[in-house]
């Protein structure tokens, strides 16, 4: 079933919903949140069976406008490699040590490399603990055979050391840092975990200012954590597996 709104300036905007049960009354909700900036909708159209597959009689009742009841992430298919984008691709279970200090909020600094104001990010409130950390549990060994570089964005209020760690098998640690020039802005980091291939790790752990007690409470922001393959330095396509093929004109080996 399709519900369509007609805007004088923006044209037709529609949302489709499946009818999962027949010959009984069912509630359907149509989420038009993506079009909330449009203020001149004039008409509402209801389209039964858009594919015209049947010639039947339909009944409807109680058409009303209300608050959103549809999960905006409904139907999202997990993308291989993405750990957590704090929107719909939340593909590992996140927790924090020492308590619940991780929350999802709207991007507080929509500038630079993370310029979407509607994007959600993770806010980590440092619990005043030398070894407070965020843990993402995959529930199984992380496949690092091809995608073994952790890419993520971090916004830090101060210059601090960072530690990225894989746990659950033969643990691997990689150190990095937020430099003074990179404080108070979004910065993308690429962490090399090739050395962890085949070591059985099931958890990704991120430490801010590890081993040091903060002088005052601080909040850090993160976004778009994903495992990607290492940058190419030679041939970019072998045509052997899907992960070996890029969507561009290849340089043949």
Coordinates of N, CA and C in Angstrom, one line a residue:
X1 N 0.9 -1.2 0.0 CA 0.0 0.0 0.0 C 0.9 1.2 0.0
X2 N 0.5 2.3 -0.7 CA 1.3 3.5 -0.9 C 0.5 4.7 -0.4
X3 N 1.1 5.5 0.4 CA 0.5 6.8 0.8 C 1.3 7.9 0.2
X4 N 0.7 8.8 -0.5 CA 1.4 9.8 -1.3 C 0.9 11.2 -0.9
X5 N 1.8 12.1 -0.6 CA 1.5 13.5 -0.3 C 2.0 14.3 -1.5
X6 N 1.2 15.3 -1.8 CA 1.5 16.2 -3.0 C 1.8 17.6 -2.5
X7 N 3.0 18.0 -2.8 CA 3.5 19.4 -2.5 C 3.5 20.2 -3.7
X8 N 3.0 21.5 -3.6 CA 3.0 22.4 -4.8 C 4.4 22.7 -5.2
X9 N 5.3 22.7 -4.3 CA 6.7 23.1 -4.7 C 7.6 21.9 -4.9
X10 N 7.4 20.8 -4.2 CA 8.3 19.7 -4.2 C 7.8 18.5 -4.9
X11 N 6.5 18.5 -5.3 CA 6.0 17.4 -6.0 C 5.5 16.3 -5.1
X12 N 5.4 15.1 -5.7 CA 4.9 13.9 -5.0 C 6.0 13.3 -4.1
X13 N 5.6 13.0 -2.8 CA 6.4 12.2 -1.9 C 5.6 11.1 -1.4
X14 N 6.2 9.9 -1.5 CA 5.4 8.7 -1.1 C 6.2 7.7 -0.2
X15 N 5.4 7.0 0.6 CA 6.0 5.9 1.4 C 5.2 4.7 1.2
X16 N 5.9 3.6 1.1 CA 5.2 2.3 0.8 C 5.3 1.4 2.1
X17 N 4.2 0.7 2.3 CA 4.2 -0.2 3.5 C 3.6 -1.6 3.0
X18 N 4.1 -2.7 3.5 CA 3.6 -4.0 3.2 C 2.3 -4.3 4.0
X19 N 1.4 -4.9 3.4 CA 0.2 -5.5 4.2 C 0.5 -7.0 4.4
X20 N 0.8 -7.3 5.6 CA 1.2 -8.7 5.9 C 0.1 -9.7 6.2
X21 N -1.1 -9.1 6.4 CA -2.3 -10.0 6.7 C -3.5 -9.5 5.9
X22 N -4.2 -10.5 5.4 CA -5.4 -10.1 4.6 C -6.7 -10.6 5.3
X23 N -7.8 -10.0 4.8 CA -9.1 -10.3 5.3 C -9.3 -10.0 6.8
X24 N -8.6 -9.0 7.3 CA -8.8 -8.6 8.6 C -8.3 -7.1 8.7
X25 N -8.7 -6.4 9.8 CA -8.2 -5.0 9.9 C -6.8 -5.0 10.5
X26 N -5.9 -4.2 9.9 CA -4.6 -4.1 10.3 C -4.2 -2.6 10.4
X27 N -3.4 -2.2 11.3 CA -2.9 -0.8 11.4 C -1.7 -0.6 10.6
X28 N -1.6 0.4 9.8 CA -0.5 0.7 9.0 C 0.0 2.2 9.4
X29 N 1.3 2.3 9.5 CA 1.9 3.7 9.8 C 2.8 4.0 8.7
X30 N 2.8 5.2 8.2 CA 3.6 5.7 7.2 C 4.5 6.9 7.7
X31 N 5.8 6.7 7.7 CA 6.7 7.7 8.3 C 7.2 8.7 7.2
X32 N 6.7 9.9 7.3 CA 7.1 10.9 6.4 C 8.2 11.9 7.0
X33 N 8.9 11.4 8.0 CA 9.9 12.2 8.7 C 11.0 12.8 7.8
X34 N 11.3 12.0 6.7 CA 12.3 12.5 5.8 C 11.8 13.8 5.0
X35 N 10.5 14.0 5.0 CA 10.0 15.2 4.3 C 9.4 16.2 5.2
X36 N 9.8 16.3 6.5 CA 9.2 17.2 7.4 C 9.5 18.6 7.1
X37 N 10.6 18.9 6.3 CA 10.9 20.3 6.0 C 10.0 20.9 5.0
X38 N 9.2 20.0 4.3 CA 8.2 20.5 3.3 C 6.9 20.9 4.0
X39 N 6.5 22.2 3.8 CA 5.4 22.7 4.6 C 4.2 23.0 3.7
X40 N 4.2 22.6 2.4 CA 3.0 23.0 1.6 C 2.3 21.8 1.0
X41 N 2.3 20.7 1.7 CA 1.5 19.5 1.2 C 0.0 19.9 1.1
X42 N -0.6 19.5 0.0 CA -2.0 19.9 -0.2 C -2.9 18.8 -0.3
X43 N -2.5 17.6 -0.8 CA -3.4 16.5 -0.9 C -2.8 15.2 -0.5
X44 N -3.6 14.3 -0.1 CA -3.2 12.9 0.3 C -3.8 11.9 -0.6
X45 N -3.0 11.0 -1.1 CA -3.5 10.0 -2.0 C -3.2 8.6 -1.4
X46 N -4.2 7.7 -1.5 CA -4.0 6.3 -1.0 C -4.0 5.4 -2.3
X47 N -3.0 4.6 -2.4 CA -2.9 3.8 -3.6 C -2.8 2.3 -3.1
X48 N -3.9 1.6 -3.4 CA -4.0 0.2 -3.0 C -3.4 -0.6 -4.2
X49 N -2.5 -1.6 -3.8 CA -1.9 -2.5 -4.8 C -1.3 -1.7 -5.9
X50 N -0.2 -1.0 -5.7 CA 0.4 -0.2 -6.7 C 0.8 -1.0 -8.0
X51 N 1.1 -2.3 -7.8 CA 1.5 -3.1 -9.0 C 0.3 -3.5 -9.8
X52 N -1.0 -3.2 -9.4 CA -2.2 -3.6 -10.1 C -2.3 -5.1 -10.3
X53 N -1.9 -5.8 -9.3 CA -1.8 -7.3 -9.5 C -3.2 -7.9 -9.2
X54 N -4.2 -7.2 -8.6 CA -5.5 -7.8 -8.3 C -6.6 -6.7 -8.5
X55 N -7.8 -7.2 -8.7 CA -8.9 -6.4 -8.8 C -9.9 -6.7 -7.6
X56 N -9.6 -6.1 -6.5 CA -10.4 -6.5 -5.3 C -11.0 -5.2 -4.6
X57 N -11.8 -5.4 -3.6 CA -12.4 -4.3 -2.9 C -11.6 -4.1 -1.6
X58 N -11.2 -2.9 -1.3 CA -10.4 -2.6 -0.1 C -11.2 -1.7 0.8
X59 N -11.0 -1.8 2.1 CA -11.7 -0.9 3.1 C -10.6 -0.2 3.9
X60 N -10.9 1.0 4.3 CA -10.0 1.7 5.1 C -10.7 2.6 6.1
X61 N -10.1 3.0 7.2 CA -10.8 3.7 8.2 C -9.7 4.5 9.0
X62 N -10.2 5.5 9.7 CA -9.4 6.3 10.7 C -8.0 6.7 10.2
X63 N -8.0 7.4 9.1 CA -6.8 8.1 8.5 C -6.5 9.3 9.3
X64 N -5.4 9.3 10.0 CA -5.0 10.5 10.8 C -3.5 10.7 10.8
X65 N -3.2 11.9 11.2 CA -1.8 12.4 11.3 C -1.4 12.3 12.8
X66 N -0.3 11.7 13.1 CA 0.1 11.6 14.5 C 1.7 11.6 14.6
X67 N 2.2 11.3 15.7 CA 3.6 11.2 15.9 C 4.1 9.9 15.3
X68 N 5.4 9.9 15.0 CA 6.1 8.7 14.3 C 6.0 7.5 15.1
X69 N 5.5 6.4 14.5 CA 5.5 5.1 15.2 C 6.2 4.0 14.5
X70 N 6.8 4.4 13.3 CA 7.6 3.5 12.5 C 9.1 3.6 12.8
X71 N 9.7 2.5 13.1 CA 11.1 2.5 13.3 C 11.8 3.0 12.0
X72 N 12.6 4.1 12.1 CA 13.2 4.6 10.8 C 14.3 3.7 10.3
X73 N 14.7 2.7 11.1 CA 15.7 1.8 10.6 C 15.1 0.4 10.1
X74 N 13.8 0.4 10.1 CA 13.1 -0.8 9.7 C 13.6 -1.3 8.3
X75 N 13.9 -2.5 8.2 CA 14.4 -3.1 6.9 C 15.8 -2.8 6.5
X76 N 16.6 -2.2 7.4 CA 18.0 -2.0 7.2 C 18.8 -3.3 7.1
X77 N 19.5 -3.4 6.0 CA 20.4 -4.6 5.9 C 21.8 -4.3 6.3
X78 N 22.4 -5.0 7.3 CA 23.7 -4.7 7.8 C 24.7 -4.7 6.7
X79 N 25.6 -3.7 6.7 CA 26.7 -3.6 5.7 C 27.9 -4.2 6.2
X80 N 28.5 -5.2 5.5 CA 29.7 -5.8 6.0 C 30.8 -4.8 6.3
X81 N 31.4 -5.0 7.5 CA 32.5 -4.1 7.9 C 32.1 -3.0 8.8
X82 N 30.9 -2.5 8.7 CA 30.5 -1.4 9.6 C 30.2 -1.9 11.0
X83 N 30.9 -1.3 11.9 CA 30.8 -1.6 13.3 C 29.6 -0.9 13.9
X84 N 29.6 0.5 13.8 CA 28.6 1.3 14.4 C 28.6 2.7 13.8
X85 N 27.5 3.1 13.2 CA 27.4 4.5 12.7 C 26.5 5.3 13.5
X86 N 25.9 4.7 14.6 CA 25.1 5.4 15.6 C 23.7 5.8 15.0
X87 N 23.5 5.3 13.7 CA 22.2 5.6 13.1 C 21.5 4.2 12.9
X88 N 21.5 3.7 11.7 CA 20.9 2.4 11.5 C 21.8 1.2 11.4
X89 N 23.1 1.5 11.1 CA 24.1 0.4 11.0 C 24.8 0.2 12.4
X90 N 24.1 -0.4 13.3 CA 24.6 -0.7 14.6 C 24.8 -2.2 14.7
X91 N 25.9 -2.7 14.3 CA 26.1 -4.1 14.0 C 26.9 -4.8 15.0
X92 N 27.3 -4.2 16.1 CA 27.9 -4.9 17.2 C 27.3 -4.3 18.5
X93 N 27.3 -5.0 19.6 CA 26.7 -4.6 20.8 C 27.8 -3.7 21.6
X94 N 27.4 -2.5 21.8 CA 28.3 -1.5 22.5 C 28.0 -1.4 24.0
X95 N 29.0 -1.4 24.8 CA 28.9 -1.1 26.2 C 30.1 -0.4 26.7
X96 N 30.0 0.1 27.9 CA 31.2 0.8 28.5 C 31.5 0.2 29.8
X97 N 32.8 0.3 30.2 CA 33.3 -0.3 31.4 C 33.0 0.8 32.5
X98 N 32.7 0.3 33.7 CA 32.4 1.2 34.8 C 31.0 1.8 34.8
X99 N 30.2 1.4 33.9 CA 28.8 2.0 33.9 C 28.4 2.3 32.5
X100 N 27.2 2.9 32.4 CA 26.7 3.3 31.1 C 27.0 4.7 30.8
X101 N 28.1 4.9 30.0 CA 28.6 6.3 29.8 C 28.6 6.6 28.3
X102 N 27.9 5.8 27.5 CA 27.8 6.0 26.0 C 26.3 6.3 25.7
X103 N 26.1 7.4 25.0 CA 24.8 7.7 24.5 C 24.8 8.2 23.1
X104 N 23.7 8.1 22.4 CA 23.6 8.5 21.0 C 22.8 9.8 20.9
X105 N 23.5 10.8 20.3 CA 22.9 12.1 20.2 C 23.1 12.6 18.7
X106 N 22.4 13.7 18.4 CA 22.6 14.4 17.1 C 24.0 15.0 17.1
X107 N 24.6 15.0 15.9 CA 25.9 15.6 15.7 C 26.0 17.0 16.3
X108 N 26.9 17.2 17.3 CA 27.0 18.5 18.0 C 27.8 19.5 17.2
X109 N 28.6 19.0 16.2 CA 29.5 19.9 15.4 C 29.4 19.4 14.0
X110 N 28.4 20.0 13.3 CA 28.2 19.6 11.9 C 29.2 20.4 11.0
X111 N 30.4 20.1 11.0 CA 31.4 20.8 10.2 C 32.5 19.9 9.8
X112 N 33.3 20.4 8.9 CA 34.5 19.6 8.4 C 34.1 18.3 7.7
X113 N 34.7 17.2 8.1 CA 34.5 15.9 7.5 C 33.2 15.2 8.0
X114 N 32.5 15.8 9.0 CA 31.3 15.2 9.5 C 30.2 16.3 9.5
X115 N 29.7 16.8 8.3 CA 29.0 18.0 8.2 C 27.5 17.8 8.3
X116 N 27.0 16.6 8.5 CA 25.5 16.4 8.5 C 25.0 16.7 9.9
X117 N 24.1 17.7 10.0 CA 23.5 18.1 11.3 C 22.5 17.0 11.7
X118 N 21.9 16.2 10.8 CA 20.9 15.2 11.1 C 21.6 13.9 11.5
X119 N 22.9 13.8 11.3 CA 23.6 12.5 11.6 C 23.6 12.3 13.1
X120 N 23.6 11.1 13.5 CA 23.7 10.8 14.9 C 25.1 10.3 15.2
X121 N 25.6 10.6 16.4 CA 27.0 10.2 16.7 C 26.9 9.6 18.1
X122 N 28.0 9.0 18.5 CA 28.2 8.5 19.9 C 28.9 9.5 20.8
X123 N 28.3 9.7 21.9 CA 28.9 10.6 22.9 C 29.4 9.7 24.1
X124 N 30.7 9.8 24.4 CA 31.2 9.0 25.5 C 31.6 10.0 26.6
X125 N 31.0 9.8 27.7 CA 31.2 10.7 28.9 C 32.3 10.0 29.8
X126 N 33.5 10.5 29.8 CA 34.6 9.9 30.5 C 34.2 9.7 32.0
X127 N 34.2 8.5 32.6 CA 33.8 8.3 33.9 C 34.8 8.6 35.0
X128 N 35.8 9.4 34.7 CA 36.9 9.7 35.6 C 37.5 8.4 36.1
X129 N 37.9 7.6 35.2 CA 38.6 6.3 35.4 C 39.8 6.2 34.5
X130 N 40.9 5.7 35.0 CA 42.1 5.6 34.2 C 41.9 4.7 33.0
X131 N 41.0 3.7 33.2 CA 40.9 2.6 32.1 C 39.5 2.5 31.6
X132 N 38.7 3.5 31.8 CA 37.3 3.5 31.2 C 37.4 3.4 29.7
X133 N 36.5 2.6 29.1 CA 36.6 2.3 27.6 C 35.3 2.0 27.1
X134 N 35.2 2.0 25.8 CA 34.0 1.6 25.0 C 34.3 0.2 24.4
X135 N 33.4 -0.8 24.6 CA 33.6 -2.1 24.1 C 32.5 -2.5 23.1
X136 N 32.9 -2.9 21.9 CA 31.9 -3.4 20.9 C 32.1 -4.9 20.8
X137 N 31.1 -5.7 21.1 CA 31.1 -7.1 21.2 C 30.5 -7.7 19.9
X138 N 31.2 -8.4 19.1 CA 30.7 -9.0 17.8 C 30.0 -10.3 18.1
X139 N 30.3 -11.0 19.2 CA 29.7 -12.3 19.5 C 30.3 -13.4 18.7
X140 N 31.3 -13.1 17.9 CA 32.0 -14.1 17.1 C 33.3 -13.5 16.7
X141 N 34.2 -14.3 16.1 CA 35.5 -13.8 15.7 C 35.3 -12.8 14.6
X142 N 36.0 -11.6 14.8 CA 36.0 -10.6 13.8 C 36.8 -11.0 12.5
X143 N 36.2 -11.0 11.4 CA 36.8 -11.4 10.1 C 37.7 -10.3 9.6
X144 N 39.0 -10.4 9.8 CA 40.0 -9.4 9.4 C 40.8 -9.8 8.2
X145 N 40.4 -10.9 7.6 CA 41.2 -11.4 6.5 C 41.4 -10.4 5.3
X146 N 40.4 -9.6 5.1 CA 40.5 -8.6 4.0 C 40.3 -7.2 4.6
X147 N 39.2 -7.0 5.3 CA 38.9 -5.7 5.9 C 39.5 -5.6 7.3
X148 N 40.8 -5.2 7.4 CA 41.5 -5.2 8.7 C 42.0 -3.9 9.1
X149 N 41.5 -2.8 8.5 CA 41.8 -1.4 8.9 C 40.6 -0.8 9.6
X150 N 40.7 -0.4 10.8 CA 39.6 0.3 11.5 C 39.6 1.8 11.2
X151 N 38.5 2.2 10.5 CA 38.4 3.6 10.2 C 37.3 4.2 11.0
X152 N 37.5 5.4 11.6 CA 36.5 6.0 12.5 C 36.8 7.5 12.5
X153 N 35.8 8.3 13.0 CA 35.9 9.7 13.2 C 35.8 9.9 14.7
X154 N 36.6 10.9 15.1 CA 36.7 11.2 16.6 C 36.7 12.7 16.7
X155 N 35.9 13.2 17.7 CA 35.9 14.6 18.1 C 36.3 14.7 19.5
X156 N 37.5 15.2 19.8 CA 38.0 15.3 21.2 C 38.1 16.7 21.7
X157 N 37.7 17.0 22.9 CA 37.9 18.4 23.4 C 39.3 18.8 23.7
X158 N 40.2 17.8 23.9 CA 41.6 18.0 24.2 C 42.5 17.0 23.5
X159 N 43.8 17.3 23.5 CA 44.8 16.4 23.0 C 45.0 15.3 24.0
X160 N 44.8 14.0 23.6 CA 44.9 12.9 24.5 C 45.5 11.7 23.7
X161 N 46.1 10.8 24.4 CA 46.5 9.5 23.7 C 45.2 8.6 23.5
X162 N 45.3 7.8 22.5 CA 44.2 6.8 22.2 C 44.8 5.4 22.1
X163 N 44.0 4.5 22.5 CA 44.4 3.1 22.4 C 43.2 2.3 21.8
X164 N 43.5 1.5 20.8 CA 42.6 0.7 20.1 C 43.0 -0.8 20.4
X165 N 42.1 -1.6 20.8 CA 42.5 -3.0 21.3 C 41.4 -4.0 20.8
X166 N 41.9 -5.1 20.4 CA 41.0 -6.3 20.1 C 41.2 -7.3 21.2
X167 N 40.1 -7.8 21.7 CA 40.1 -8.7 22.8 C 39.3 -10.0 22.5
X168 N 39.4 -11.0 23.3 CA 38.7 -12.2 23.2 C 39.5 -13.3 22.6
X169 N 40.7 -13.0 22.1 CA 41.6 -14.0 21.6 C 43.0 -13.6 22.0
X170 N 44.0 -13.7 21.1 CA 45.3 -13.1 21.4 C 45.2 -11.6 21.2
X171 N 45.2 -10.9 22.3 CA 44.9 -9.5 22.2 C 46.0 -8.7 21.4
X172 N 45.5 -7.7 20.7 CA 46.3 -6.8 19.9 C 46.0 -5.4 20.2
X173 N 47.0 -4.6 20.5 CA 46.8 -3.2 20.8 C 47.5 -2.3 19.8
X174 N 46.8 -1.2 19.5 CA 47.4 -0.2 18.6 C 47.2 1.2 19.2
X175 N 48.3 2.0 19.4 CA 48.3 3.3 20.0 C 48.2 4.4 18.9
X176 N 47.5 5.4 19.2 CA 47.4 6.6 18.4 C 47.3 7.8 19.3
X177 N 46.9 9.0 18.8 CA 46.7 10.1 19.6 C 45.9 11.2 18.9
X178 N 45.3 12.0 19.7 CA 44.7 13.2 19.3 C 45.7 14.3 19.5
X179 N 46.1 14.9 18.4 CA 47.1 16.0 18.6 C 46.4 17.3 18.9
X180 N 47.2 18.3 19.4 CA 46.6 19.5 19.9 C 45.9 20.2 18.7
X181 N 46.5 20.2 17.5 CA 45.9 20.9 16.4 C 44.6 20.2 15.9
X182 N 44.3 19.0 16.4 CA 43.1 18.2 16.0 C 42.1 18.2 17.0
X183 N 42.2 18.9 18.1 CA 41.2 19.0 19.2 C 40.1 19.9 18.7
X184 N 38.9 19.6 19.2 CA 37.7 20.3 18.9 C 37.3 20.4 17.4
X185 N 37.6 19.3 16.7 CA 37.1 19.1 15.4 C 37.1 17.7 15.0
X186 N 36.3 17.3 14.0 CA 36.2 15.9 13.6 C 37.5 15.5 12.8
X187 N 38.1 14.4 13.2 CA 39.3 13.9 12.5 C 39.1 12.4 12.3
X188 N 39.5 12.0 11.1 CA 39.4 10.5 10.8 C 40.7 9.8 11.0
X189 N 40.6 8.6 11.6 CA 41.7 7.8 12.0 C 41.6 6.5 11.3
X190 N 42.8 5.9 10.9 CA 42.9 4.6 10.2 C 43.8 3.8 11.1
X191 N 43.3 2.7 11.7 CA 44.1 1.9 12.6 C 44.3 0.6 12.0
X192 N 45.6 0.2 11.8 CA 46.0 -1.0 11.1 C 45.9 -2.2 12.1
X193 N 45.0 -3.2 11.8 CA 44.9 -4.4 12.6 C 45.3 -5.6 11.8
X194 N 46.1 -5.5 10.8 CA 46.6 -6.7 10.0 C 47.2 -7.7 11.0
X195 N 47.9 -7.2 12.0 CA 48.6 -8.2 12.9 C 47.6 -9.0 13.7
X196 N 46.3 -8.7 13.7 CA 45.3 -9.5 14.4 C 44.6 -10.5 13.6
X197 N 45.0 -10.7 12.4 CA 44.3 -11.7 11.5 C 44.4 -13.1 12.1
X198 N 43.3 -13.8 12.3 CA 43.3 -15.1 12.7 C 43.6 -15.3 14.2
X199 N 43.6 -14.3 15.0 CA 43.9 -14.4 16.4 C 42.6 -14.6 17.3
X200 N 41.5 -14.7 16.7 CA 40.3 -15.1 17.4 C 39.6 -14.0 18.2
X201 N 39.9 -12.8 18.0 CA 39.3 -11.7 18.8 C 37.9 -11.4 18.4
X202 N 37.1 -11.2 19.4 CA 35.6 -11.0 19.2 C 35.2 -9.6 19.6
X203 N 36.1 -8.8 20.2 CA 35.7 -7.5 20.8 C 36.6 -6.4 20.3
X204 N 36.1 -5.2 20.0 CA 36.8 -4.0 19.7 C 36.7 -3.1 20.9
X205 N 37.8 -2.6 21.4 CA 37.8 -1.7 22.6 C 38.5 -0.4 22.2
X206 N 37.9 0.7 22.6 CA 38.5 2.0 22.4 C 38.7 2.8 23.7
X207 N 40.0 3.2 24.0 CA 40.3 3.9 25.2 C 40.6 5.4 24.9
X208 N 40.1 6.3 25.6 CA 40.5 7.7 25.5 C 41.4 8.0 26.8
X209 N 42.6 8.6 26.5 CA 43.5 8.9 27.6 C 43.8 7.7 28.5
X210 N 44.2 6.6 28.0 CA 44.3 5.4 28.8 C 45.4 5.5 29.9
X211 N 45.1 5.0 31.0 CA 46.1 4.9 32.1 C 46.3 6.2 32.8
X212 N 45.5 7.3 32.5 CA 45.6 8.6 33.1 C 44.3 9.0 33.7
X213 N 44.3 9.6 34.9 CA 43.1 10.1 35.5 C 42.8 11.5 35.0
X214 N 41.6 11.7 34.4 CA 41.3 13.1 33.9 C 41.2 14.0 35.1
X215 N 41.6 15.3 34.8 CA 41.4 16.3 35.9 C 40.0 16.7 36.1
X216 N 39.2 16.6 35.0 CA 37.8 17.0 35.1 C 37.0 16.1 34.1
X217 N 35.7 16.0 34.3 CA 34.9 15.2 33.3 C 35.0 15.8 31.9
X218 N 35.1 14.9 31.0 CA 35.2 15.2 29.5 C 34.3 14.3 28.7
X219 N 33.8 14.9 27.6 CA 33.0 14.1 26.7 C 33.7 14.0 25.3
X220 N 33.7 12.8 24.8 CA 34.3 12.6 23.4 C 33.2 12.1 22.5
X221 N 33.3 12.4 21.2 CA 32.3 12.0 20.2 C 33.0 11.1 19.2
X222 N 32.2 10.1 18.7 CA 32.7 9.2 17.7 C 31.6 9.0 16.7
X223 N 32.1 8.6 15.5 CA 31.1 8.3 14.4 C 31.7 7.4 13.4
X224 N 30.9 6.6 12.7 CA 31.3 5.9 11.5 C 32.4 4.9 11.7
X225 N 32.3 4.0 12.7 CA 33.3 3.0 12.9 C 33.1 1.9 11.9
X226 N 34.1 1.5 11.2 CA 34.0 0.4 10.2 C 35.4 -0.2 9.9
X227 N 35.4 -1.4 9.6 CA 36.6 -2.1 9.2 C 36.6 -2.1 7.7
X228 N 37.7 -1.5 7.1 CA 37.9 -1.4 5.7 C 39.2 -2.1 5.3
X229 N 39.3 -2.3 4.0 CA 40.6 -2.9 3.5 C 41.7 -1.9 3.5
X230 N 42.9 -2.4 3.5 CA 44.1 -1.5 3.4 C 44.1 -0.7 2.1
X231 N 44.6 0.5 2.1 CA 44.7 1.3 0.9 C 45.5 0.5 -0.2
X232 N 45.2 0.6 -1.4 CA 45.9 0.0 -2.5 C 47.2 0.7 -2.8
X233 N 48.2 -0.1 -3.1 CA 49.5 0.5 -3.5 C 49.9 0.0 -4.9
X234 N 49.1 -1.0 -5.4 CA 49.4 -1.5 -6.7 C 48.2 -1.9 -7.5
X235 N 48.1 -3.1 -7.9 CA 46.9 -3.6 -8.6 C 45.7 -3.5 -7.7
X236 N 44.6 -3.0 -8.2 CA 43.4 -2.8 -7.4 C 42.3 -3.8 -7.6
X237 N 42.5 -4.7 -8.6 CA 41.4 -5.7 -8.8 C 42.0 -7.0 -9.3
X238 N 41.6 -8.1 -8.6 CA 42.0 -9.5 -9.1 C 40.9 -10.2 -9.7
X239 N 39.7 -9.8 -9.5 CA 38.5 -10.4 -9.9 C 38.2 -11.8 -9.3
X240 N 38.9 -12.1 -8.2 CA 38.8 -13.4 -7.6 C 37.6 -13.4 -6.6
X241 N 37.3 -12.4 -5.8 CA 36.2 -12.3 -4.9 C 35.6 -11.0 -5.0
X242 N 34.3 -10.9 -4.5 CA 33.7 -9.5 -4.5 C 34.4 -8.5 -3.8
X243 N 35.1 -8.8 -2.7 CA 35.8 -7.8 -1.9 C 37.1 -7.3 -2.7
X244 N 37.5 -8.1 -3.7 CA 38.7 -7.7 -4.5 C 38.3 -6.7 -5.6
X245 N 37.1 -6.5 -5.8 CA 36.6 -5.7 -7.0 C 36.1 -4.3 -6.5
X246 N 36.7 -3.3 -7.1 CA 36.2 -1.9 -6.7 C 35.3 -1.3 -7.8
X247 N 34.5 -0.4 -7.5 CA 33.6 0.2 -8.4 C 34.2 1.3 -9.2
X248 N 35.3 1.0 -9.9 CA 36.0 1.9 -10.7 C 36.7 1.2 -11.8
X249 N 37.3 1.9 -12.8 CA 38.0 1.3 -13.8 C 39.3 0.7 -13.3
X250 N 39.5 -0.6 -13.4 CA 40.7 -1.3 -12.7 C 41.9 -1.1 -13.5
X251 N 43.0 -1.2 -12.8 CA 44.4 -1.4 -13.4 C 44.6 -2.9 -13.4
X252 N 44.7 -3.5 -14.5 CA 44.8 -5.0 -14.6 C 46.2 -5.4 -14.2
X253 N 46.2 -6.6 -13.5 CA 47.5 -7.2 -13.1 C 48.1 -8.0 -14.2

